[in-house]
Each structure stands twice: as C-alpha cells, then as structure tokens.
Amino acid sequence: MTQAVLAGDDRIPIYQRLADVLRQSVIDGQVKPGDRVPSENVLAEDYGLAAGTVRKALDVLVSEGVFERFQGRGTFVRRPSFDASLFRFFRFRSPEGEYSVPESRILRREVEPMPGHVAQALERPEGVPGISMSRLRLQDDVPTVAEEIWLAHEPFRAFAEMPTGEIGDLLYPVYDRVCGQLVARADETLTVEAASPETARLLRVAEGTPIIVIERVAKGYDNRPIEWRRSRGRAEQFSYHTEIR
Amino acid sequence: MTQAVLAGDDRIPIYQRLADVLRQSVIDGQVKPGDRVPSENVLAEDYGLAAGTVRKALDVLVSEGVFERFQGRGTFVRRPSFDASLFRFFRFRSPEGEYSVPESRILRREVEPMPGHVAQALERPEGVPGISMSRLRLQDDVPTVAEEIWLAHEPFRAFAEMPTGEIGDLLYPVYDRVCGQLVARADETLTVEAASPETARLLRVAEGTPIIVIERVAKGYDNRPIEWRRSRGRAEQFSYHTEIR
DNA sequence: CACATATAGTTCTATATAGAAGTATAGCTG
DNA sequence: CAGCTATACTTCTATATAGAACTATATGTG
C-alpha cells in the first residue's frame, strides 16, 4: 500500500497531507476533543510512513492548537476552552483572586432576519432568518457585560426551540451538545465607545462612560463561522495584555 | 572534539543547549539583526552534531522570533519589527494610504528618581535615578499620541547627555546606536480611561473623552527590561483585532 | 490490602543519509 | 552587453534506526 492513502497533490509535502487528513477527521467529528489520537508508531504503520514524517505532521497540528501532546501519555484532540478568556480581559476575579464563570441571564431570544453586517460575518445571504439573543452577564449580581448574539437559524434549529431554562451560563457546550456545532477558535475585534443610553441602563453606568466593545466571530475547526457576538463592558476594569516582537 | 563545545547540564537536550548558545551570541551582539547565521551544515560540522539536531535548534529560535529562515538563501537574525504593536492603531495613514512615521516632539527630558511602578517594571531599586521624557507624536501637525517614557540612567548615560536636536522621530535606533541597547520585544498592556485635563490639553480633545492607554515595557534579547513607556491616544478610531483559541 | 517493581506503551531526542526545492553567482553564448 | 546555463550553496522533506524519558498498568511481595 505504501502511502496510497495519502494520494492527492504530490506537490505538497507528505507531512502536510497527513496533517490535512487528521485535521479533517476532527472537523468531521470522527474524533472529538479529549479523544486520543493513534500513537505515532501506529500512524506511521497505518500510512506506511517514517516515524519522523508522522511526528512532523503532528507538530503542525499541535502548533495550530488542534492537538495536544503529553510525553508518555499520548496525543489528544485539544479541548478549546477560550470562553473564559474574553473575561480574563475584564478581570473577573472573585475576592479570593480566582477566576470564575459569571452568571448569565438571557433577556431575549427570538428568530428574525439577520441584519447585513451579521449575515456577512456568518457568511449567509442577507435577510436569511437567524437567532437573535440579548444576554447580560453578572458577577456577584453586578452587571458587567451586555451581549448581542446571533446564530444562523439553519444548523441551530434545535437550539431555537429549546427552553431557556435549560441553557446554562456557557453557550458553547450547548451548541456542541444540542446542535453538534463545535467552536474551535474565534476572531475578536476590540473598539471603544461612549456608553449609549441603552448600554448605560443595562450596565448601570452613566451615559458617556467609556465602554469596551468586543466583536467576536466564533469558528469551527473547518474555519466556518458559527456565531456572531458583540459584547460591551465597562472599560474601567478592562486590561488587555500582549507580547509583541 | 565532538560536542565538547556544548558542555553544561547534560540533563537538557543538546538542541536546546545549541539554541541557548546561538541566542546568547545575539544577546552579546556578536551577530546583529540582519546578519546571516552559519548554514545548518556548517553549524553541524562546527559543533560535531547531526544536521537534524542543528535544524531543531534553529526551529526553536525561529519560533521565538530570534531567527528567520529563507529556503535557498539562509538563516538570518531577525530585525524586530513591532508590526503587531497595539501602537500601530494610532498611526494614521497618509492620504496616499501609506503608513508613515509620525513627527515626534520631545517636550521634556531630565534625570530624576524613578517612581515605584517604573522602577519595578525596569527591575531597578526604587529611587534610583532615571531619564524621564515627555513626548508628543503628531500626524500632519495633529497631535495623536502623548507619551511618558522612562529609561534607567545607568546604561543610558550617553543618551541623557545627548542634545535633543540629534534625536530623531524614532527612539529605538538611537538606543542601539548611542548606548548599544537593542530592543527585541515588548510587553504591552492596554487600558482605557477618560481624558484628564492634562491629556485633554495635549491631545486637544474634550475632558472625559475615551482615551486608550498603552503601557509598554521594551525588552532586549536577554529579556531584561530596557524602557518603560505609557502612551495615550484618542480611542475614537481605535480598533484592535486578534485571533483566539 | 498497601506498596514496591517490572513491563509495555507513549512521546522525545539524536544520529545518519539522500535527494528535492529554492537562490545567488560565475561564466558562457549570442 | 544581455540573457541563458551550469554550478554551488542554502533550506526543506523524507527515510531508517536506536535509545532515553516519561506514564500507566499489571504483577508480585510484604
């Protein structure tokens, strides 16, 4: 057999093609986050490749954040867990200094046509029906973040019909469980504005107070957009850190 | 000789030790940004190592952003370019759509004891003398960014005594040329505040306008802090994009 | 049962080797 | 001189192999 399994453009390197195949198996849901990937030796055997070549393919996927490796234990599909990371920016620590998931209140949830900018972000034709939500997140009963969220109606029909009470504080696990939609990464854009009357009311701040706005497009392993979200929080407690070079 | 050249803790892998040696040669200034690194084969020969081991060491340094590789051309010490800096969002484009270096006006420059938070960031004892500057950056004669800058006095004595007229619009090249201090990377923290009277005056905005504050600690290849800087600009048109996972 | 010890399986490091692919330059040809 | 060609040098891909380092599990011992 040799590597007939990896047919296709032989202009691109074998290790890349293997990486593509393995990445696709995650996209297709054949292996799920937390699952163990066959060992390097087994993969080498299966595909008729040298161990080094397989290892290089895994290197690619690890650096992409798709896989995770542990010496002696194995290689696993990484559980993407960045939901808390947006809120890390907002410094949501408890008095004990620990991070915690804030309480979520869904204020509104209905099906209506998507506006242009949302449809564009979700790569859908304008005017197509979507699920629109307003959500408020609170820390110790203090409102900290107000969110508008949009989902395409099509793969989220089951979510639209689900009772609100059954939706917990985190949405992404629900997307996965109820609709098989797995969020792998996201694009975020940060801007600043002065609080509108609406935002001021929700966040209980004075009108005109500086507000951080984060627009997020959550994407699957296949890089297709899943959810559009705009979050607003008081800029006061916001602090974002990064390393540049 | 074999790899006697790479003595030291043989608990850590050879490729790591080689990476350490090469990184150090950049820190010491034996090779400068833009310089070419000996080829993989030559390094392998010199250190008595297999080609693959050398390559792995280079992989490390490339991923750290210290080196840069081009197939067929060679491996080079990377010129640090702060393209990813949060600061670039204050660099407005010229009418032709090109980015340009804004004009810089140094308003003040004097030697005085460093305040606590600066001393801490620069890893110096509190109260030690430092060079303090106020600088205003303008685009087409419009003030866009106001900066406070601190340097430790000790390695920057020559800079302190230099006439202001000889300092151009960019500081880092001067640090390198005059004091041999090479900035390799930086940590940046972004926050938001309402414009103080002082800031409002400098940036010619109304008091209370949302202002982006970026605190930066610039560091050398050896990761030691070189410069502390706090920049303030109008938040109005600020937009920062990033990918998370 | 509790606790060492052996064992099998995993990733990680290192070597050696060969050729492909890309780049720059010297030298030849018209 | 302009333009092609050969050549030498670079990084990149791929194979094969061996053992080290680490982890989890099974096994034996007290």
Coordinates of C-alpha atoms (C1' of nucleotides) in Angstrom, one line a residue:
Chain A
M1 CA 0.0 0.0 0.0
T2 CA 2.8 2.4 0.9
Q3 CA 1.2 5.9 1.2
A4 CA -1.5 5.5 -1.4
V5 CA -3.8 6.5 1.5
L6 CA -2.4 10.0 1.1
A7 CA -3.0 10.5 -2.6
G8 CA -3.7 13.9 -3.9
D9 CA -1.4 16.7 -4.9
D10 CA 2.0 15.4 -4.6
R11 CA 3.3 18.9 -4.9
I12 CA 2.6 19.5 -1.3
P13 CA 4.7 17.6 1.3
I14 CA 3.5 14.3 2.7
Y15 CA 3.5 15.5 6.3
Q16 CA 1.2 18.4 5.3
R17 CA -1.2 16.0 3.6
L18 CA -1.2 13.8 6.6
A19 CA -1.9 16.8 8.8
D20 CA -4.8 17.7 6.5
V21 CA -6.3 14.2 6.8
L22 CA -6.0 14.3 10.6
R23 CA -7.4 17.8 10.8
Q24 CA -10.3 16.8 8.7
S25 CA -11.1 13.8 11.0
V26 CA -11.6 16.4 13.7
I27 CA -13.7 18.6 11.5
D28 CA -15.9 15.7 10.6
G29 CA -16.3 14.7 14.2
Q30 CA -14.7 11.3 13.8
V31 CA -12.5 12.2 16.7
K32 CA -13.8 14.7 19.3
P33 CA -12.0 16.9 21.8
G34 CA -10.4 14.9 24.5
D35 CA -10.1 11.8 22.3
R36 CA -6.8 10.2 21.9
V37 CA -5.1 10.1 18.6
P38 CA -3.4 6.9 17.5
S39 CA 0.2 6.8 18.5
E40 CA 3.0 8.0 16.3
N41 CA 4.1 4.4 15.6
V42 CA 0.6 3.2 14.7
L43 CA 0.0 6.1 12.4
A44 CA 3.4 5.5 10.7
E45 CA 2.4 1.9 10.3
D46 CA -1.1 2.7 9.0
Y47 CA 0.0 5.2 6.4
G48 CA 3.3 3.5 5.5
L49 CA 5.4 6.4 6.6
A50 CA 8.5 7.0 8.6
A51 CA 8.1 7.9 12.2
G52 CA 9.7 11.3 11.7
T53 CA 7.3 12.2 9.0
V54 CA 4.3 11.4 11.2
R55 CA 5.8 13.4 14.0
K56 CA 6.2 16.4 11.8
A57 CA 2.6 16.2 10.8
L58 CA 1.6 16.2 14.5
D59 CA 3.9 19.1 15.1
V60 CA 1.8 21.1 12.6
L61 CA -1.5 20.3 14.3
V62 CA -0.1 20.9 17.8
S63 CA 1.1 24.4 16.7
E64 CA -2.3 25.0 15.2
G65 CA -3.8 24.2 18.6
V66 CA -5.8 21.2 17.2
F67 CA -3.8 18.5 19.0
E68 CA -2.1 18.4 22.4
R69 CA 0.8 16.1 23.3
F70 CA 1.9 14.6 26.5
Q71 CA 5.1 12.6 26.8
G72 CA 4.4 9.0 27.8
R73 CA 0.6 9.5 27.7
G74 CA -0.2 10.2 24.1
T75 CA -1.6 12.7 21.7
F76 CA -5.1 14.1 22.2
V77 CA -7.6 16.4 20.4
R78 CA -7.4 19.6 22.3
R79 CA -10.4 20.9 24.1
P80 CA -10.7 24.5 23.0
S81 CA -11.5 26.5 26.2
F82 CA -11.3 30.1 25.5
D83 CA -14.8 31.1 26.6
A84 CA -13.3 32.3 29.8
S85 CA -10.5 34.1 28.0
L86 CA -12.6 37.1 26.9
F87 CA -13.5 37.6 30.5
R88 CA -9.9 37.3 31.6
F89 CA -9.6 40.6 29.8
F90 CA -12.2 42.0 32.0
R91 CA -10.5 40.7 35.1
F92 CA -13.4 38.9 36.6
R93 CA -11.8 37.7 39.7
S94 CA -13.5 36.8 42.9
P95 CA -12.4 38.4 46.1
E96 CA -10.2 35.3 46.6
G97 CA -8.4 36.2 43.4
E98 CA -9.8 33.3 41.4
Y99 CA -11.4 33.4 38.1
S100 CA -15.0 32.2 37.9
V101 CA -17.7 31.9 35.3
P102 CA -20.1 34.8 35.6
E103 CA -23.8 34.3 35.9
S104 CA -25.7 34.7 32.6
R105 CA -29.2 36.0 32.0
I106 CA -30.7 35.6 28.6
L107 CA -33.0 38.6 28.3
R108 CA -34.4 37.9 24.9
R109 CA -34.2 35.2 22.3
E110 CA -36.1 35.1 19.0
V111 CA -35.9 34.3 15.4
E112 CA -35.7 37.2 12.9
P113 CA -33.9 38.1 9.7
M114 CA -30.2 38.8 10.1
P115 CA -29.0 42.3 9.5
G116 CA -26.4 42.9 6.9
H117 CA -23.2 43.0 9.0
V118 CA -24.2 39.9 10.9
A119 CA -25.1 38.0 7.7
Q120 CA -21.8 38.9 6.2
A121 CA -19.8 37.8 9.2
L122 CA -21.7 34.5 9.3
E123 CA -21.3 34.1 5.5
R124 CA -25.0 33.9 4.9
P125 CA -27.2 35.8 2.4
E126 CA -28.7 38.9 3.9
G127 CA -32.2 38.7 5.3
V128 CA -32.0 34.9 6.0
P129 CA -33.5 34.0 9.4
G130 CA -31.2 33.9 12.4
I131 CA -31.5 33.5 16.1
S132 CA -31.0 36.8 18.0
M133 CA -30.3 36.9 21.7
S134 CA -29.6 39.6 24.3
R135 CA -27.7 38.4 27.3
L136 CA -26.4 40.0 30.4
R137 CA -23.5 38.6 32.4
L138 CA -23.2 39.4 36.1
Q139 CA -20.5 39.0 38.7
D140 CA -21.8 38.9 42.2
D141 CA -25.1 40.3 41.0
V142 CA -23.3 43.3 39.4
P143 CA -23.9 43.5 35.6
T144 CA -20.6 43.6 33.9
V145 CA -21.1 42.6 30.2
A146 CA -24.0 43.1 27.9
E147 CA -24.1 40.9 24.8
E148 CA -25.9 40.7 21.5
I149 CA -25.6 37.3 19.9
W150 CA -26.6 36.0 16.5
L151 CA -26.7 32.4 15.2
A152 CA -27.7 31.2 11.8
H153 CA -31.1 29.5 12.1
E154 CA -30.2 26.6 9.9
P155 CA -27.9 24.5 12.0
F156 CA -29.3 25.8 15.2
R157 CA -33.0 25.0 14.8
A158 CA -32.8 22.7 17.9
F159 CA -31.3 25.5 19.9
A160 CA -34.1 27.9 18.9
E161 CA -36.8 25.5 20.2
M162 CA -35.0 24.7 23.5
P163 CA -36.5 26.1 26.7
T164 CA -34.4 29.0 28.1
G165 CA -34.3 27.4 31.5
E166 CA -32.2 24.6 30.1
I167 CA -29.5 26.9 28.8
G168 CA -26.7 27.3 31.4
D169 CA -24.1 30.0 31.9
L170 CA -22.0 28.8 29.0
L171 CA -23.3 28.7 25.4
Y172 CA -20.6 26.8 23.5
P173 CA -21.1 23.5 25.3
V174 CA -24.8 23.8 24.5
Y175 CA -24.0 24.4 20.8
D176 CA -22.0 21.3 20.8
R177 CA -24.4 19.1 22.7
V178 CA -27.7 20.2 21.1
C179 CA -26.6 21.1 17.5
G180 CA -23.2 19.4 17.0
Q181 CA -21.6 22.7 16.4
L182 CA -18.1 22.7 17.9
V183 CA -16.3 26.1 18.4
A184 CA -12.6 25.8 17.8
R185 CA -11.4 29.4 17.7
A186 CA -12.6 32.9 17.2
D187 CA -11.7 36.3 15.7
E188 CA -12.1 39.3 18.0
T189 CA -12.1 42.9 17.3
L190 CA -11.9 45.4 20.1
T191 CA -13.1 49.0 20.0
V192 CA -14.1 51.7 22.5
E193 CA -17.2 53.8 22.6
A194 CA -19.1 56.1 25.0
A195 CA -22.0 54.4 26.7
S196 CA -25.3 54.8 24.8
P197 CA -28.5 55.3 26.9
E198 CA -29.4 51.6 26.4
T199 CA -25.9 50.3 27.4
A200 CA -25.8 52.7 30.3
R201 CA -29.1 51.3 31.6
L202 CA -28.0 47.7 31.3
L203 CA -24.6 48.1 32.8
R204 CA -25.8 50.7 35.3
V205 CA -23.3 53.3 34.4
A206 CA -23.5 57.0 33.5
E207 CA -24.2 57.8 29.9
G208 CA -21.0 58.5 28.0
T209 CA -18.8 56.4 30.3
P210 CA -16.0 54.6 28.2
I211 CA -17.2 51.2 27.1
I212 CA -15.2 48.3 25.6
V213 CA -16.8 46.7 22.7
I214 CA -15.6 43.2 21.6
E215 CA -17.0 41.8 18.4
R216 CA -16.4 38.1 18.1
V217 CA -16.9 35.6 15.3
A218 CA -16.6 32.1 16.6
K219 CA -15.5 29.5 14.1
G220 CA -15.3 25.7 13.8
Y221 CA -12.3 23.6 13.1
D222 CA -13.1 24.0 9.4
N223 CA -12.9 27.7 9.9
R224 CA -16.6 28.3 9.0
P225 CA -18.3 31.0 11.1
I226 CA -20.7 29.7 13.8
E227 CA -21.7 32.6 16.0
W228 CA -21.5 36.4 15.9
R229 CA -21.3 38.2 19.2
R230 CA -20.9 41.8 20.3
S231 CA -20.0 42.3 24.0
R232 CA -20.0 45.5 25.9
G233 CA -18.3 46.0 29.2
R234 CA -17.2 48.9 31.3
A235 CA -13.8 50.0 30.2
E236 CA -12.9 50.9 33.7
Q237 CA -11.9 47.4 34.8
F238 CA -10.6 46.3 31.4
S239 CA -7.0 45.4 30.9
Y240 CA -5.6 43.5 27.9
H241 CA -2.0 42.3 27.8
T242 CA 0.0 41.0 24.9
E243 CA 3.6 40.4 23.9
I244 CA 4.9 41.9 20.7
R245 CA 8.0 41.5 18.7
Chain B
M1 CA 36.1 17.3 19.9
T2 CA 32.6 16.0 19.3
Q3 CA 30.2 18.4 21.2
A4 CA 32.5 19.4 24.0
V5 CA 31.7 22.9 22.8
L6 CA 28.2 22.4 24.2
A7 CA 29.2 21.3 27.7
G8 CA 26.9 22.2 30.6
D9 CA 23.9 20.5 32.1
D10 CA 23.6 17.3 30.1
R11 CA 20.1 17.0 31.5
I12 CA 18.8 19.4 29.0
P13 CA 18.8 18.3 25.4
I14 CA 21.6 19.2 23.0
Y15 CA 19.4 21.1 20.6
Q16 CA 18.3 23.3 23.5
R17 CA 21.8 24.0 24.6
L18 CA 22.8 24.9 21.0
A19 CA 19.8 27.2 20.8
D20 CA 21.0 28.8 24.1
V21 CA 24.4 29.4 22.7
L22 CA 23.1 30.9 19.5
R23 CA 20.6 33.1 21.3
Q24 CA 23.4 34.3 23.6
S25 CA 25.5 35.3 20.6
V26 CA 22.7 37.6 19.6
I27 CA 22.4 39.0 23.1
D28 CA 26.1 39.7 23.2
G29 CA 26.0 41.4 19.9
Q30 CA 28.4 39.0 18.2
V31 CA 25.7 38.8 15.5
K32 CA 23.4 41.6 14.8
P33 CA 19.9 41.8 13.3
G34 CA 20.1 41.2 9.5
D35 CA 23.3 39.2 9.9
R36 CA 23.5 35.8 8.4
V37 CA 23.8 32.8 10.6
P38 CA 26.2 30.0 9.5
S39 CA 24.5 27.4 7.5
E40 CA 23.0 24.3 9.0
N41 CA 25.7 22.1 7.6
V42 CA 28.5 24.4 8.9
L43 CA 27.0 24.5 12.4
A44 CA 26.6 20.8 12.4
E45 CA 30.3 20.5 11.4
D46 CA 31.5 23.0 13.9
Y47 CA 29.6 21.6 16.9
G48 CA 30.0 18.0 15.8
L49 CA 26.3 17.4 15.6
A50 CA 23.9 15.7 13.3
A51 CA 22.1 18.0 10.8
G52 CA 18.7 17.2 12.2
T53 CA 19.8 18.3 15.7
V54 CA 21.1 21.7 14.4
R55 CA 17.9 22.1 12.5
K56 CA 15.8 21.6 15.6
A57 CA 17.8 24.2 17.5
L58 CA 17.1 26.7 14.7
D59 CA 13.4 25.7 14.8
V60 CA 13.4 26.9 18.4
L61 CA 14.9 30.2 17.7
V62 CA 12.7 30.8 14.6
S63 CA 9.6 30.2 16.7
E64 CA 11.0 32.6 19.3
G65 CA 11.3 35.2 16.6
V66 CA 15.1 35.5 17.0
F67 CA 16.0 34.0 13.7
E68 CA 14.3 34.0 10.3
R69 CA 14.8 31.4 7.6
F70 CA 14.6 31.5 3.8
Q71 CA 14.9 28.4 1.7
G72 CA 17.8 28.6 -0.6
R73 CA 19.1 31.9 1.0
G74 CA 20.0 31.1 4.5
T75 CA 19.1 31.9 8.1
F76 CA 19.3 35.4 9.5
V77 CA 19.0 37.3 12.7
R78 CA 15.5 38.8 12.5
R79 CA 15.1 42.5 12.6
P80 CA 12.5 43.1 15.3
S81 CA 9.6 45.0 13.8
F82 CA 6.8 46.0 16.0
D83 CA 4.1 45.5 13.5
A84 CA 1.9 43.7 16.0
S85 CA 2.1 46.6 18.4
L86 CA -1.1 48.0 19.7
F87 CA 0.5 51.3 19.0
R88 CA 0.1 50.9 15.3
F89 CA -3.5 51.7 15.6
F90 CA -2.6 55.3 16.3
R91 CA -0.6 55.5 13.1
F92 CA -3.0 57.0 10.8
R93 CA -2.4 56.6 7.1
S94 CA -1.4 59.4 4.8
P95 CA -3.9 60.4 2.1
E96 CA -1.9 58.1 -0.2
G97 CA -2.9 55.2 2.1
E98 CA 0.7 54.7 3.3
Y99 CA 1.8 54.4 6.8
S100 CA 4.4 57.0 7.8
V101 CA 6.4 57.6 10.9
P102 CA 4.7 60.4 12.8
E103 CA 6.6 63.5 13.8
S104 CA 7.9 63.4 17.4
R105 CA 8.4 66.3 19.7
I106 CA 10.3 65.8 22.9
L107 CA 8.7 68.2 25.3
R108 CA 10.8 67.4 28.3
R109 CA 13.8 65.3 29.2
E110 CA 15.5 65.2 32.6
V111 CA 17.2 63.0 35.1
E112 CA 15.2 62.3 38.3
P113 CA 14.5 59.4 40.7
M114 CA 12.3 56.7 39.2
P115 CA 8.8 56.3 40.8
G116 CA 7.9 52.9 42.3
H117 CA 5.9 51.4 39.4
V118 CA 8.6 52.4 36.8
A119 CA 11.4 51.1 38.9
Q120 CA 9.6 47.8 39.4
A121 CA 8.9 47.5 35.7
L122 CA 12.6 48.2 34.9
E123 CA 13.7 45.9 37.7
R124 CA 15.7 48.6 39.4
P125 CA 15.6 49.6 43.1
E126 CA 13.2 52.3 43.8
G127 CA 14.5 55.9 43.9
V128 CA 17.4 55.1 41.6
P129 CA 18.0 57.9 39.0
G130 CA 16.2 57.5 35.6
I131 CA 15.7 59.5 32.5
S132 CA 12.2 60.9 32.2
M133 CA 10.8 62.2 29.0
S134 CA 7.5 63.6 27.8
R135 CA 6.9 63.2 24.1
L136 CA 4.1 64.2 21.7
R137 CA 3.6 62.5 18.4
L138 CA 1.8 64.3 15.6
Q139 CA 0.4 63.2 12.2
D140 CA 0.1 66.1 9.8
D141 CA 0.5 68.5 12.7
V142 CA -2.3 66.9 14.6
P143 CA -1.3 65.6 18.0
T144 CA -2.3 61.9 18.2
V145 CA -0.3 60.3 21.0
A146 CA 1.1 61.7 24.2
E147 CA 3.9 59.6 25.9
E148 CA 5.7 59.4 29.1
I149 CA 9.0 57.5 28.8
W150 CA 11.4 56.3 31.4
L151 CA 14.9 54.8 31.0
A152 CA 17.3 53.6 33.6
H153 CA 20.1 56.2 33.9
E154 CA 22.8 53.6 34.1
P155 CA 23.1 52.2 30.6
F156 CA 21.7 55.3 29.1
R157 CA 24.1 58.0 30.4
A158 CA 25.2 58.8 26.8
F159 CA 21.6 59.3 25.8
A160 CA 21.0 61.7 28.7
E161 CA 23.8 63.9 27.7
M162 CA 22.9 64.0 24.0
P163 CA 21.4 67.2 22.5
T164 CA 17.7 66.9 21.9
G165 CA 18.1 68.1 18.3
E166 CA 20.1 65.0 17.4
I167 CA 17.3 62.7 18.5
G168 CA 15.0 61.8 15.6
D169 CA 11.5 60.6 15.4
L170 CA 12.4 57.0 16.4
L171 CA 14.0 56.2 19.7
Y172 CA 15.0 52.6 19.4
P173 CA 17.6 53.1 16.7
V174 CA 19.1 55.8 18.9
Y175 CA 19.2 53.4 21.9
D176 CA 21.1 51.0 19.8
R177 CA 23.5 53.4 18.2
V178 CA 24.3 55.5 21.2
C179 CA 24.0 53.0 24.1
G180 CA 24.2 49.6 22.5
Q181 CA 20.8 48.8 23.8
L182 CA 18.9 46.6 21.3
V183 CA 15.1 46.2 21.7
A184 CA 13.9 42.8 20.7
R185 CA 10.4 42.6 22.0
A186 CA 8.0 44.3 24.3
D187 CA 5.1 43.6 26.7
E188 CA 2.1 45.8 26.2
T189 CA -0.9 46.4 28.4
L190 CA -4.0 48.2 27.1
T191 CA -6.4 50.0 29.2
V192 CA -9.0 52.8 28.8
E193 CA -9.6 56.0 30.7
A194 CA -11.4 59.3 30.4
A195 CA -9.2 62.1 29.3
S196 CA -7.6 64.1 32.2
P197 CA -7.3 67.8 31.9
E198 CA -3.6 67.4 31.1
T199 CA -4.2 64.7 28.4
A200 CA -7.1 66.7 27.0
R201 CA -4.9 69.7 26.6
L202 CA -2.1 67.8 24.9
L203 CA -4.4 65.9 22.5
R204 CA -6.8 68.7 22.1
V205 CA -9.9 66.8 23.0
A206 CA -12.6 67.4 25.4
E207 CA -12.1 66.4 29.0
G208 CA -13.6 62.9 29.7
T209 CA -13.2 61.7 26.1
P210 CA -12.4 58.0 26.0
I211 CA -8.6 57.5 25.8
I212 CA -6.6 54.4 25.0
V213 CA -3.6 53.9 27.3
I214 CA -0.9 51.5 26.4
E215 CA 1.8 50.7 28.8
R216 CA 4.8 49.1 27.2
V217 CA 8.0 47.5 28.7
A218 CA 10.5 47.1 25.9
K219 CA 13.0 44.3 26.4
G220 CA 16.2 43.0 25.0
Y221 CA 17.0 39.6 23.5
D222 CA 18.0 38.6 27.0
N223 CA 14.6 39.6 28.2
R224 CA 15.8 42.4 30.5
P225 CA 13.7 45.5 30.6
I226 CA 15.1 48.5 28.7
E227 CA 12.4 51.1 28.5
W228 CA 9.1 51.9 30.2
R229 CA 6.6 53.8 28.2
R230 CA 3.0 55.0 28.7
S231 CA 1.2 56.2 25.5
R232 CA -2.2 57.9 25.4
G233 CA -4.3 58.3 22.2
R234 CA -7.8 59.0 21.3
A235 CA -9.9 55.9 21.5
E236 CA -12.3 57.2 18.9
Q237 CA -10.9 55.4 15.9
F238 CA -9.0 52.6 17.7
S239 CA -9.7 49.1 16.6
Y240 CA -7.7 46.0 17.6
H241 CA -8.1 42.6 16.0
T242 CA -6.8 39.3 17.2
E243 CA -7.4 35.6 16.9
I244 CA -8.0 33.5 20.0
R245 CA -8.4 29.8 20.7
Chain C
dC1 C1' -4.6 -4.5 51.4
dA2 C1' -0.6 -1.4 50.7
dC3 C1' 3.5 -0.7 48.4
dA4 C1' 7.3 -1.6 45.6
dT5 C1' 8.7 -3.5 41.0
dA6 C1' 8.5 -4.9 36.4
dT7 C1' 6.6 -4.1 31.9
dA8 C1' 4.6 -2.3 27.9
dG9 C1' 3.3 1.7 25.6
dT10 C1' 3.9 6.6 24.7
dT11 C1' 6.5 10.8 23.2
dC12 C1' 11.1 12.8 22.9
dT13 C1' 16.0 13.2 21.5
dA14 C1' 19.7 12.2 18.4
dT15 C1' 22.1 10.2 14.6
dA16 C1' 23.0 9.3 9.7
dT17 C1' 21.8 9.7 5.0
dA18 C1' 19.7 11.1 0.5
dG19 C1' 17.6 13.8 -2.5
dA20 C1' 14.3 17.7 -3.7
dA21 C1' 13.5 22.6 -4.0
dG22 C1' 14.8 27.2 -4.0
dT23 C1' 18.5 31.1 -4.5
dA24 C1' 22.6 33.5 -6.0
dT25 C1' 26.5 33.8 -8.8
dA26 C1' 30.0 32.9 -12.1
dG27 C1' 30.7 32.0 -16.7
dC28 C1' 29.5 31.1 -21.2
dT29 C1' 27.0 32.3 -25.6
dG30 C1' 25.0 35.2 -28.9
Chain D
dC1 C1' 26.4 43.9 -23.0
dA2 C1' 22.1 40.9 -22.4
dG3 C1' 20.5 36.7 -21.5
dC4 C1' 20.9 31.9 -20.7
dT5 C1' 23.2 27.9 -18.2
dA6 C1' 25.8 25.4 -15.2
dT7 C1' 27.1 25.2 -10.5
dA8 C1' 27.5 25.6 -5.8
dC9 C1' 25.2 26.5 -1.7
dT10 C1' 21.1 27.0 1.0
dT11 C1' 16.9 25.2 3.4
dC12 C1' 13.4 21.6 3.2
dT13 C1' 11.5 16.9 3.0
dA14 C1' 11.7 12.1 3.9
dT15 C1' 13.5 7.7 5.5
dA16 C1' 15.5 4.5 8.9
dT17 C1' 17.1 3.5 13.4
dA18 C1' 18.2 3.5 18.4
dG19 C1' 17.7 4.6 22.8
dA20 C1' 16.2 8.0 26.6
dA21 C1' 12.5 9.8 29.3
dC22 C1' 8.1 9.5 30.9
dT23 C1' 3.3 7.3 32.1
dA24 C1' 0.0 3.9 33.2
dT25 C1' -1.0 -0.6 34.3
dA26 C1' -0.3 -5.1 35.8
dT27 C1' 2.2 -8.1 39.0
dG28 C1' 4.4 -9.7 42.8
dT29 C1' 5.7 -9.1 47.8
dG30 C1' 5.4 -8.0 52.5

